[in-house]
Coordinates of C-alpha atoms in Angstrom, one line a residue:
X1213 CA 15.9 4.2 -7.4
X1214 CA 13.1 2.2 -9.0
X1215 CA 10.1 4.1 -10.4
X1216 CA 7.2 2.3 -11.8
X1217 CA 5.5 3.5 -15.1
X1218 CA 2.0 2.8 -13.7
X1219 CA 1.1 3.7 -10.0
X1220 CA -2.0 5.0 -8.1
X1221 CA -2.5 8.8 -8.0
X1222 CA -4.6 10.9 -5.7
X1223 CA -5.6 10.0 -2.1
X1224 CA -4.2 6.5 -1.4
X1225 CA -4.5 6.0 2.4
X1226 CA -7.0 7.7 4.3
X1227 CA -7.7 6.8 8.5
X1228 CA -10.1 9.2 9.7
X1229 CA -9.8 8.2 13.1
X1230 CA -6.2 9.0 13.3
X1231 CA -5.5 11.8 10.6
X1232 CA -6.0 15.6 11.1
X1233 CA -8.8 16.9 9.0
X1234 CA -8.7 19.4 6.8
X1235 CA -7.9 21.0 3.5
X1236 CA -4.5 20.5 1.9
X1237 CA -2.9 23.1 -0.4
X1238 CA -0.4 22.7 -2.8
X1239 CA 1.1 23.8 -6.3
X1240 CA -0.4 21.4 -9.0
X1241 CA 2.3 21.5 -12.0
X1242 CA 0.9 23.8 -14.8
X1243 CA -2.6 24.1 -13.1
X1244 CA -2.2 26.5 -10.1
X1245 CA -2.7 26.4 -6.3
X1246 CA -5.0 23.1 -5.7
X1247 CA -7.0 22.8 -2.7
X1248 CA -8.0 18.9 -1.9
X1249 CA -10.0 17.5 0.8
X1250 CA -8.9 14.3 3.0
X1251 CA -10.3 12.0 0.2
X1252 CA -8.4 13.6 -2.5
X1253 CA -11.2 15.6 -4.2
X1254 CA -10.1 18.9 -5.8
X1255 CA -12.6 21.4 -4.0
X1256 CA -11.1 24.7 -5.2
X1257 CA -8.7 25.6 -7.9
X1258 CA -7.0 29.2 -8.3
X1259 CA -6.0 28.5 -11.8
X1260 CA -2.9 30.2 -13.1
X1261 CA -1.7 31.2 -9.6
X1262 CA 2.0 30.2 -9.4
X1263 CA 3.1 28.9 -5.8
X1264 CA 6.6 29.1 -4.4
X1265 CA 4.8 28.1 -2.1
X1266 CA 1.0 28.6 -1.9
X1267 CA -0.3 29.5 1.5
X1268 CA -4.1 29.3 2.5
X1269 CA -5.2 32.0 5.1
X1270 CA -8.3 32.4 7.2
X1271 CA -11.3 33.4 5.0
X1272 CA -10.7 31.5 1.9
X1273 CA -7.8 33.7 1.2
X1274 CA -4.7 32.1 -0.8
X1275 CA -1.2 33.6 -1.5
X1276 CA 1.3 33.1 -4.3
X1277 CA 2.9 34.8 -7.6
X1278 CA 1.1 35.9 -10.8
X1279 CA 4.2 35.8 -13.0
X1280 CA 7.8 35.0 -12.8
X1281 CA 10.9 36.6 -14.5
X1282 CA 12.1 35.2 -17.5
X1283 CA 14.9 32.4 -16.9
X1284 CA 17.2 33.6 -19.2
X1285 CA 18.0 36.5 -17.0
X1286 CA 17.0 35.4 -13.5
X1287 CA 16.9 32.2 -11.8
X1288 CA 13.7 31.7 -9.6
X1289 CA 12.8 35.1 -9.3
X1290 CA 8.9 35.2 -9.0
X1291 CA 7.6 38.5 -10.2
X1292 CA 5.1 39.7 -7.1
X1293 CA 3.8 38.3 -3.9
X1294 CA -0.1 38.4 -4.1
X1295 CA -3.2 37.6 -1.7
X1296 CA -6.0 36.3 -3.7
X1297 CA -9.6 36.1 -2.6
X1298 CA -11.5 32.8 -3.0
X1299 CA -12.9 34.2 -6.6
X1300 CA -9.8 34.8 -7.7
X1301 CA -9.2 38.9 -7.2
X1302 CA -6.0 40.4 -6.2
X1303 CA -6.8 41.7 -2.5
X1304 CA -2.8 42.9 -1.9
X1305 CA 0.1 42.8 -3.9
X1306 CA 3.8 43.3 -3.3
X1307 CA 6.1 43.7 -6.4
X1308 CA 8.0 47.0 -5.7
X1309 CA 11.6 45.5 -4.7
X1310 CA 13.8 46.0 -7.9
X1311 CA 12.8 47.8 -11.2
X1312 CA 14.3 45.8 -14.0
X1313 CA 14.5 46.0 -17.8
X1314 CA 15.7 42.6 -19.3
X1315 CA 16.7 42.5 -22.9
X1316 CA 13.7 42.4 -25.2
X1317 CA 11.4 42.8 -22.0
X1318 CA 9.4 45.6 -20.8
X1319 CA 10.8 47.4 -18.0
X1320 CA 8.8 46.6 -14.5
X1321 CA 8.9 46.1 -10.9
X1322 CA 9.6 42.8 -9.6
X1323 CA 9.4 41.5 -6.1
X1324 CA 12.3 38.3 -6.8
X1325 CA 10.4 36.8 -4.3
X1326 CA 11.6 32.8 -3.9
X1327 CA 10.8 30.1 -1.5
X1328 CA 9.0 31.7 1.5
X1329 CA 7.4 34.4 3.1
X1330 CA 5.7 35.2 6.5
X1331 CA 2.6 37.4 7.2
X1332 CA 2.1 39.2 10.7
X1333 CA 0.4 36.6 13.2
X1334 CA 1.7 33.4 11.8
X1335 CA 5.4 33.0 12.5
X1336 CA 5.3 29.7 10.2
X1337 CA 2.4 30.1 8.0
X1338 CA 0.5 27.1 9.2
X1339 CA -2.0 26.8 11.7
X1340 CA -1.2 26.7 15.4
X1341 CA -3.4 27.8 18.7
X1342 CA -4.0 31.3 18.7
X1343 CA -1.7 32.1 15.8
X1344 CA -3.4 33.3 12.7
X1345 CA -2.0 35.3 9.7
X1346 CA -3.4 38.6 9.3
X1347 CA -5.5 39.0 6.2
X1348 CA -6.4 42.8 6.2
X1349 CA -3.0 44.3 7.3
X1350 CA -0.1 43.6 8.9
X1351 CA 3.6 43.2 7.5
X1352 CA 5.0 40.7 5.5
X1353 CA 8.6 39.2 5.6
X1354 CA 9.8 37.9 2.4
X1355 CA 13.0 35.9 1.3
X1356 CA 14.3 37.8 -2.0
X1357 CA 17.2 37.6 -4.2
X1358 CA 19.7 40.4 -5.0
X1359 CA 22.4 40.6 -7.2
X1360 CA 26.0 41.4 -5.4
X1361 CA 29.8 41.7 -5.9
X1362 CA 31.6 40.8 -2.8
X1363 CA 35.1 39.8 -3.7
X1364 CA 35.8 38.6 -0.1
X1365 CA 33.3 35.7 -0.6
X1366 CA 34.1 35.0 -4.5
X1367 CA 35.7 36.2 -7.5
X1368 CA 32.6 35.7 -9.4
X1369 CA 29.3 37.8 -9.0
X1370 CA 26.7 36.3 -6.3
X1371 CA 22.9 35.6 -6.3
X1372 CA 22.5 36.7 -2.7
X1373 CA 19.8 36.0 -0.6
X1374 CA 18.0 39.0 1.3
X1375 CA 15.2 39.2 3.9
X1376 CA 12.8 42.2 3.3
X1377 CA 9.7 43.1 5.5
X1378 CA 7.1 45.2 3.9
X1379 CA 4.4 47.0 5.5
X1380 CA 0.5 46.5 4.0
X1381 CA 1.2 49.7 1.6
X1382 CA 4.3 47.7 0.3
X1383 CA 7.0 50.1 1.8
X1384 CA 10.2 48.1 2.8
X1385 CA 10.6 48.7 6.5
X1386 CA 13.7 46.2 7.5
X1387 CA 15.8 44.2 5.3
X1388 CA 19.0 41.7 5.8
X1389 CA 21.6 40.9 3.3
X1390 CA 23.1 37.7 3.8
X1391 CA 26.7 38.2 2.0
X1392 CA 27.2 40.9 4.5
X1393 CA 27.4 38.2 7.5
X1394 CA 29.6 35.9 5.7
X1395 CA 32.2 35.9 8.6
X1396 CA 29.6 34.7 10.9
X1397 CA 28.7 31.4 9.0
X1398 CA 31.8 29.4 10.3
X1399 CA 32.8 28.0 6.9
X1400 CA 36.2 26.4 7.2
X1401 CA 39.3 27.7 5.2
X1402 CA 38.9 25.1 2.6
X1403 CA 34.9 25.7 2.2
X1404 CA 35.9 29.5 1.8
X1405 CA 38.3 28.6 -1.1
X1406 CA 36.0 26.6 -2.8
X1407 CA 33.2 29.4 -2.6
X1408 CA 35.6 31.8 -3.9
X1409 CA 36.6 30.0 -6.9
X1410 CA 33.3 28.2 -7.6
X1411 CA 30.2 29.6 -5.5
X1412 CA 27.8 27.4 -7.2
X1413 CA 27.2 29.3 -10.5
X1414 CA 24.1 28.2 -12.4
X1415 CA 24.6 29.5 -15.5
X1416 CA 21.5 31.6 -15.6
X1417 CA 21.0 35.4 -16.3
X1418 CA 24.8 36.7 -15.6
X1419 CA 26.1 33.3 -14.3
X1420 CA 25.8 34.7 -10.7
X1421 CA 26.8 32.3 -7.9
X1422 CA 24.1 30.8 -5.9
X1423 CA 26.2 30.5 -2.8
X1424 CA 23.8 29.7 -0.3
X1425 CA 20.5 29.0 -1.6
X1426 CA 18.2 30.0 1.3
X1427 CA 14.9 28.1 1.1
X1428 CA 13.0 29.0 4.1
X1429 CA 12.6 31.8 6.5
X1430 CA 10.1 32.1 9.5
X1431 CA 9.8 34.0 12.7
X1432 CA 11.0 32.1 15.8
X1433 CA 7.7 33.1 17.2
X1434 CA 6.9 32.6 21.0
X1435 CA 8.5 29.7 22.6
X1436 CA 9.7 28.1 25.9
X1437 CA 13.5 29.1 25.6
X1438 CA 12.8 32.8 25.4
X1439 CA 10.5 32.7 28.2
X1440 CA 13.5 30.8 30.0
X1441 CA 15.5 33.7 29.4
X1442 CA 17.5 32.6 26.0
X1443 CA 17.4 35.8 24.1
X1444 CA 18.7 34.0 20.9
X1445 CA 15.1 32.6 20.6
X1446 CA 13.6 36.2 20.6
X1447 CA 10.1 35.7 19.1
X1448 CA 11.0 38.4 16.3
X1449 CA 14.2 36.8 15.3
X1450 CA 14.5 34.7 11.9
X1451 CA 15.2 31.1 11.5
X1452 CA 16.6 30.1 7.8
X1453 CA 18.1 27.7 6.1
X1454 CA 20.8 27.6 3.2
X1455 CA 20.5 24.3 1.1
X1456 CA 23.9 24.7 -0.8
X1457 CA 25.9 25.6 2.5
X1458 CA 24.2 22.9 4.8
X1459 CA 23.2 25.5 7.4
X1460 CA 20.3 26.1 9.6
X1461 CA 20.5 29.5 11.5
X1462 CA 18.5 32.3 13.5
X1463 CA 19.2 36.0 12.6
X1464 CA 18.6 38.7 15.3
X1465 CA 15.9 40.7 14.0
X1466 CA 17.4 43.7 16.4
X1467 CA 20.9 43.4 15.7
X1468 CA 21.3 41.4 12.4
X1469 CA 24.0 39.0 13.8
X1470 CA 23.8 35.1 13.5
X1471 CA 22.8 34.0 17.3
X1472 CA 22.1 30.3 16.5
X1473 CA 23.6 28.0 14.0
X1474 CA 23.8 24.2 13.0
X1475 CA 26.5 23.5 10.2
X1476 CA 28.0 23.9 7.8
X1477 CA 30.5 21.1 9.7
X1478 CA 28.6 18.2 11.4
X1479 CA 31.9 16.6 12.5
X1480 CA 32.2 18.4 15.9
X1481 CA 31.8 17.1 19.0
X1482 CA 28.6 18.9 19.4
X1483 CA 27.0 17.9 16.4
X1484 CA 28.4 14.4 15.2
X1485 CA 25.7 12.5 16.9
X1486 CA 23.0 14.2 14.4
X1487 CA 24.7 13.0 11.3
X1488 CA 25.3 15.3 8.2
X1489 CA 22.2 17.5 7.5
X1490 CA 22.4 17.9 3.7
X1491 CA 20.7 20.2 1.4
X1492 CA 17.8 20.7 3.9
X1493 CA 14.4 22.5 3.3
X1494 CA 12.1 24.2 5.7
X1495 CA 13.7 24.5 8.9
X1496 CA 11.5 26.1 11.2
X1497 CA 10.7 26.3 15.2
X1498 CA 7.4 24.3 16.1
X1499 CA 4.8 27.1 17.1
X1500 CA 3.7 27.4 20.7
X1501 CA 0.5 25.3 21.6
X1502 CA 1.6 22.3 18.9
X1503 CA 3.3 19.0 20.1
X1504 CA 7.0 19.4 20.0
X1505 CA 6.5 23.2 20.4
X1506 CA 10.1 24.9 20.7
X1507 CA 12.0 22.4 18.6
X1508 CA 13.3 22.6 15.1
X1509 CA 11.6 20.7 12.4
X1510 CA 13.6 20.0 9.3
X1511 CA 13.4 18.2 6.2
X1512 CA 16.7 16.7 5.7
X1513 CA 17.0 16.1 2.2
X1514 CA 20.1 14.3 1.7
X1515 CA 21.2 14.3 -1.8
X1516 CA 24.1 16.8 -2.4
X1517 CA 25.4 20.0 -0.7
X1518 CA 28.1 21.7 1.2
X1519 CA 31.5 23.1 0.7
X1520 CA 35.1 21.9 1.5
X1521 CA 38.2 20.1 0.7
X1522 CA 37.9 18.4 -2.9
X1523 CA 37.0 14.8 -2.4
X1524 CA 35.9 11.9 -5.0
X1525 CA 32.6 13.3 -5.1
X1526 CA 33.7 16.7 -5.5
X1527 CA 36.5 17.7 -7.7
X1528 CA 36.2 21.5 -6.7
X1529 CA 34.9 21.4 -3.2
X1530 CA 31.2 22.0 -4.1
X1531 CA 28.8 20.0 -3.0
X1532 CA 30.8 17.6 -1.0
X1533 CA 28.3 16.0 1.4
X1534 CA 26.3 13.4 -0.1
X1535 CA 23.4 10.8 0.9
X1536 CA 21.2 8.8 -1.1
X1537 CA 18.1 9.2 1.5
X1538 CA 16.3 11.9 3.2
X1539 CA 15.3 12.3 7.1
X1540 CA 12.7 14.4 8.8
X1541 CA 14.3 15.6 12.1
X1542 CA 13.0 17.3 15.3
X1543 CA 15.9 18.7 17.1
X1544 CA 16.0 20.4 20.5
X1545 CA 17.8 23.6 19.8
X1546 CA 19.3 23.7 23.2
X1547 CA 20.4 20.2 23.7
X1548 CA 21.1 19.5 20.0
X1549 CA 19.3 15.8 20.5
X1550 CA 17.0 14.5 18.1
X1551 CA 13.4 14.2 19.6
X1552 CA 11.7 12.4 16.8
X1553 CA 12.6 11.5 13.7
X1554 CA 11.2 10.0 10.4
X1555 CA 13.4 8.2 8.4
X1556 CA 13.8 4.8 6.4
X1557 CA 13.9 2.9 9.5
X1558 CA 10.8 4.1 11.0
X1559 CA 9.1 3.6 7.5
X1560 CA 10.2 0.0 7.8
X1561 CA 12.6 -0.3 5.2
X1562 CA 15.4 -2.5 5.3
X1563 CA 18.2 0.3 6.2
X1564 CA 20.6 1.5 4.7
X1565 CA 19.8 -0.9 1.6
X1566 CA 16.5 0.3 0.9
X1567 CA 16.5 3.8 2.6
X1568 CA 16.5 5.6 -0.8
X1569 CA 12.8 4.5 -0.8
X1570 CA 12.1 7.8 1.2
X1571 CA 14.1 10.4 -0.6
X1572 CA 13.7 13.6 -2.0
X1573 CA 17.1 15.3 -3.0
X1574 CA 15.4 18.9 -3.5
X1575 CA 12.5 20.9 -2.5
X1576 CA 10.1 19.0 0.3
X1577 CA 8.5 20.2 3.9
X1578 CA 7.2 19.1 7.0
X1579 CA 4.3 20.5 9.2
X1580 CA 3.5 19.8 12.7
X1581 CA -0.1 19.0 13.2
X1582 CA -2.4 19.8 16.3
X1583 CA -2.5 16.4 16.7
X1584 CA 0.9 15.6 16.9
X1585 CA 1.2 14.0 13.5
X1586 CA 3.3 15.4 10.7
X1587 CA 2.6 16.3 7.4
X1588 CA 5.3 15.7 4.9
X1589 CA 6.0 16.8 1.2
X1590 CA 8.2 14.2 -0.4
X1591 CA 8.5 16.9 -3.0
X1592 CA 10.6 15.2 -5.8
X1593 CA 8.1 12.4 -6.1
X1594 CA 5.0 14.5 -5.8
X1595 CA 4.0 12.5 -2.6
X1596 CA 2.1 14.4 0.5
X1597 CA 1.7 12.0 3.7
X1598 CA 0.7 12.2 7.2
X1599 CA 2.4 10.4 9.6
X1600 CA 1.5 9.8 13.6
X1601 CA 4.1 10.5 16.6
X1602 CA 4.7 6.6 16.0
X1603 CA 5.3 6.5 12.4
X1604 CA 2.1 5.2 11.0
X1605 CA 1.0 6.6 7.5
X1606 CA -2.6 7.6 8.0
X1607 CA -3.1 9.8 4.6
X1608 CA -1.3 9.7 1.7
X1609 CA -1.9 11.3 -1.7
X1610 CA 0.0 11.2 -4.8
X1611 CA 0.0 14.3 -7.5
X1612 CA -1.1 13.7 -10.8
X1613 CA 0.0 16.9 -12.3
X1614 CA 3.4 17.0 -14.4
X1615 CA 5.5 19.9 -15.6
X1616 CA 7.1 20.0 -18.8
X1617 CA 9.8 17.8 -17.9
X1618 CA 7.4 15.1 -16.6
X1619 CA 7.9 15.3 -13.0
X1620 CA 5.0 15.7 -10.7
X1621 CA 7.0 17.5 -8.3
X1622 CA 5.3 19.6 -5.3
X1623 CA 7.5 21.8 -3.6
X1624 CA 5.6 22.2 -0.3
X1625 CA 2.1 21.2 1.0
X1626 CA 0.2 22.8 4.1
X1627 CA -2.9 21.5 5.6
X1628 CA -5.2 23.9 7.0
X1629 CA -8.6 23.4 9.2
X1630 CA -12.0 23.2 7.1
X1631 CA -13.5 26.4 8.7
X1632 CA -10.3 28.5 7.2
X1633 CA -12.3 28.3 3.8
X1634 CA -15.8 29.2 4.9
X1635 CA -16.9 29.4 1.2
X1636 CA -16.7 25.5 1.0
X1637 CA -18.8 22.9 2.9
X1638 CA -17.2 20.3 5.1
X1639 CA -17.0 17.3 3.4
X1640 CA -18.0 14.1 4.0
X1641 CA -14.9 11.7 5.2
X1642 CA -14.7 8.3 4.0
X1643 CA -11.9 6.0 4.9
X1644 CA -9.2 4.7 2.3
X1645 CA -7.9 1.6 3.3
X1646 CA -4.3 0.7 1.8
X1647 CA -4.5 -1.3 -1.5
X1648 CA -2.6 -4.8 -1.3
X1649 CA -0.1 -4.3 -4.0
X1650 CA 0.3 -8.0 -4.2
X1651 CA -3.1 -8.3 -5.8
X1652 CA -3.2 -5.0 -7.4
X1653 CA -3.5 -5.3 -11.3
X1654 CA -4.3 -3.2 -14.3
X1655 CA -6.9 -4.5 -16.7
X1656 CA -6.0 -7.3 -18.7
X1657 CA -3.0 -8.1 -16.5
X1658 CA -3.0 -11.7 -15.1
X1659 CA -3.8 -12.9 -11.5
X1660 CA -1.0 -13.3 -9.2
X1661 CA -0.3 -17.1 -8.3
X1662 CA 1.7 -20.0 -10.4
X1663 CA -0.5 -21.9 -12.8
X1664 CA 1.4 -25.1 -12.3
X1665 CA 3.7 -25.9 -9.4
X1666 CA 6.9 -28.6 -9.2
X1667 CA 7.9 -28.8 -5.5
X1668 CA 11.4 -29.4 -4.7
X1669 CA 11.5 -31.9 -1.8
X1670 CA 15.2 -31.7 -1.0
X1671 CA 15.2 -27.8 -0.7
X1672 CA 14.9 -25.9 2.5
X1673 CA 16.2 -22.5 4.2
X1674 CA 17.3 -21.2 7.3
X1675 CA 15.6 -18.1 6.4
X1676 CA 16.9 -14.8 5.3
X1677 CA 21.1 -14.4 5.3
X1678 CA 23.2 -11.6 5.4
X1679 CA 23.1 -9.0 2.6
X1680 CA 25.6 -7.5 0.5
X1681 CA 25.8 -4.5 2.6
X1682 CA 25.3 -4.4 6.4
X1683 CA 22.1 -3.5 7.6
X1684 CA 21.3 -0.9 10.5
X1685 CA 19.7 -3.7 12.6
X1686 CA 22.7 -6.3 12.1
X1687 CA 25.1 -3.2 13.5
X1688 CA 23.1 -2.8 16.3
X1689 CA 22.7 -6.8 17.0
X1690 CA 26.8 -7.2 16.7
X1691 CA 27.0 -4.3 19.1
X1692 CA 24.4 -5.9 21.8
X1693 CA 26.4 -9.1 21.4
X1694 CA 29.8 -7.8 22.0

């Protein structure tokens, strides 16, 4: 994939008539939790606050983490989960999940939180009508790590995912451990063998196998399916997704059983029309009151993921599925039909030859907005953009902040109303028209257009012919004519 060394950063597109106004929060690499307005102005920074992810709550509160565990001994373990006020004061904190003494480190409590959390009042952590996270009470659902040995799953130690619910005082009042539900996950015999031999060990800490790598948890929340009598979609149930296993699932809060599931196999008669969902992030139910309510919204990363029989891309049965472009999918969880999508096709790229131009093989997210638009975080490129239901880009922002590896990656971004941060004035919004890149030049670069021209009188063309790879529209045209 081409990556220009010189490109604009900050806000690059803004159509005030079609975009959903508000502040956007994201983790700016090496800076902290950064809040921007629609013109990309950096209106507030909670400097040093980590975000896995950061979320803004009404009243100008932000959630995140104040420290992480040394990567020599733990993988993606955040030390705590905190709620910070606008001035930077800690008003709520949870860390008492596991007391750890790593070699050469002071013994202390760790939350071992990673990837996601939700507070009572908001099933998904972003705005929806009549659904706001509590800020002075309520429980918090947190995704955490635990080290386990389960020889039924693998001969190696496992880095397991667990869900814990803590009250305002920090007491753990409910928990769920993924490894205890291995038999419910519908892995094939080949996949089970692959996990047993090599459960995605990452060579961190004790070389444990990050066998599922769950990266999002949300409450199902109020929805039409439960209103129609489908108990699988009880509002208290938890929807989650596992990046390494290509699984999206719902866990019953009452029984702990998995009651609804997509993946890990997408070659079944019920799922084949979806194509393979690979390495996905941020799967959740669109909250009630928003366009598309009750449907599953997911950033289908592509990249590589899943377990199964070895193939030319996978000698050990790890990461057996591969795809070099991403998709946003909105899926009816009952019929499993794709209701809406954003892919290279909707981005008006030549598909599949240029599909890679919308591609983030890791991190990333999608948020449904009240006006029916979708805020997309194309994380690996540090790109956050908003599209209408008709796939028009009406706002775009490129992060200029880079980490130690030179990446401007953004894990996940959220849009919130201006009134959720009352400490700030409502910004003046100014349209940003897209630059015509044909005429965009850096200082001292020559303008476009040939200095001299020699016209070839015999030259002519029938227009564009076939590419080396069949395009999607070419395939559709062939089906129509036959």
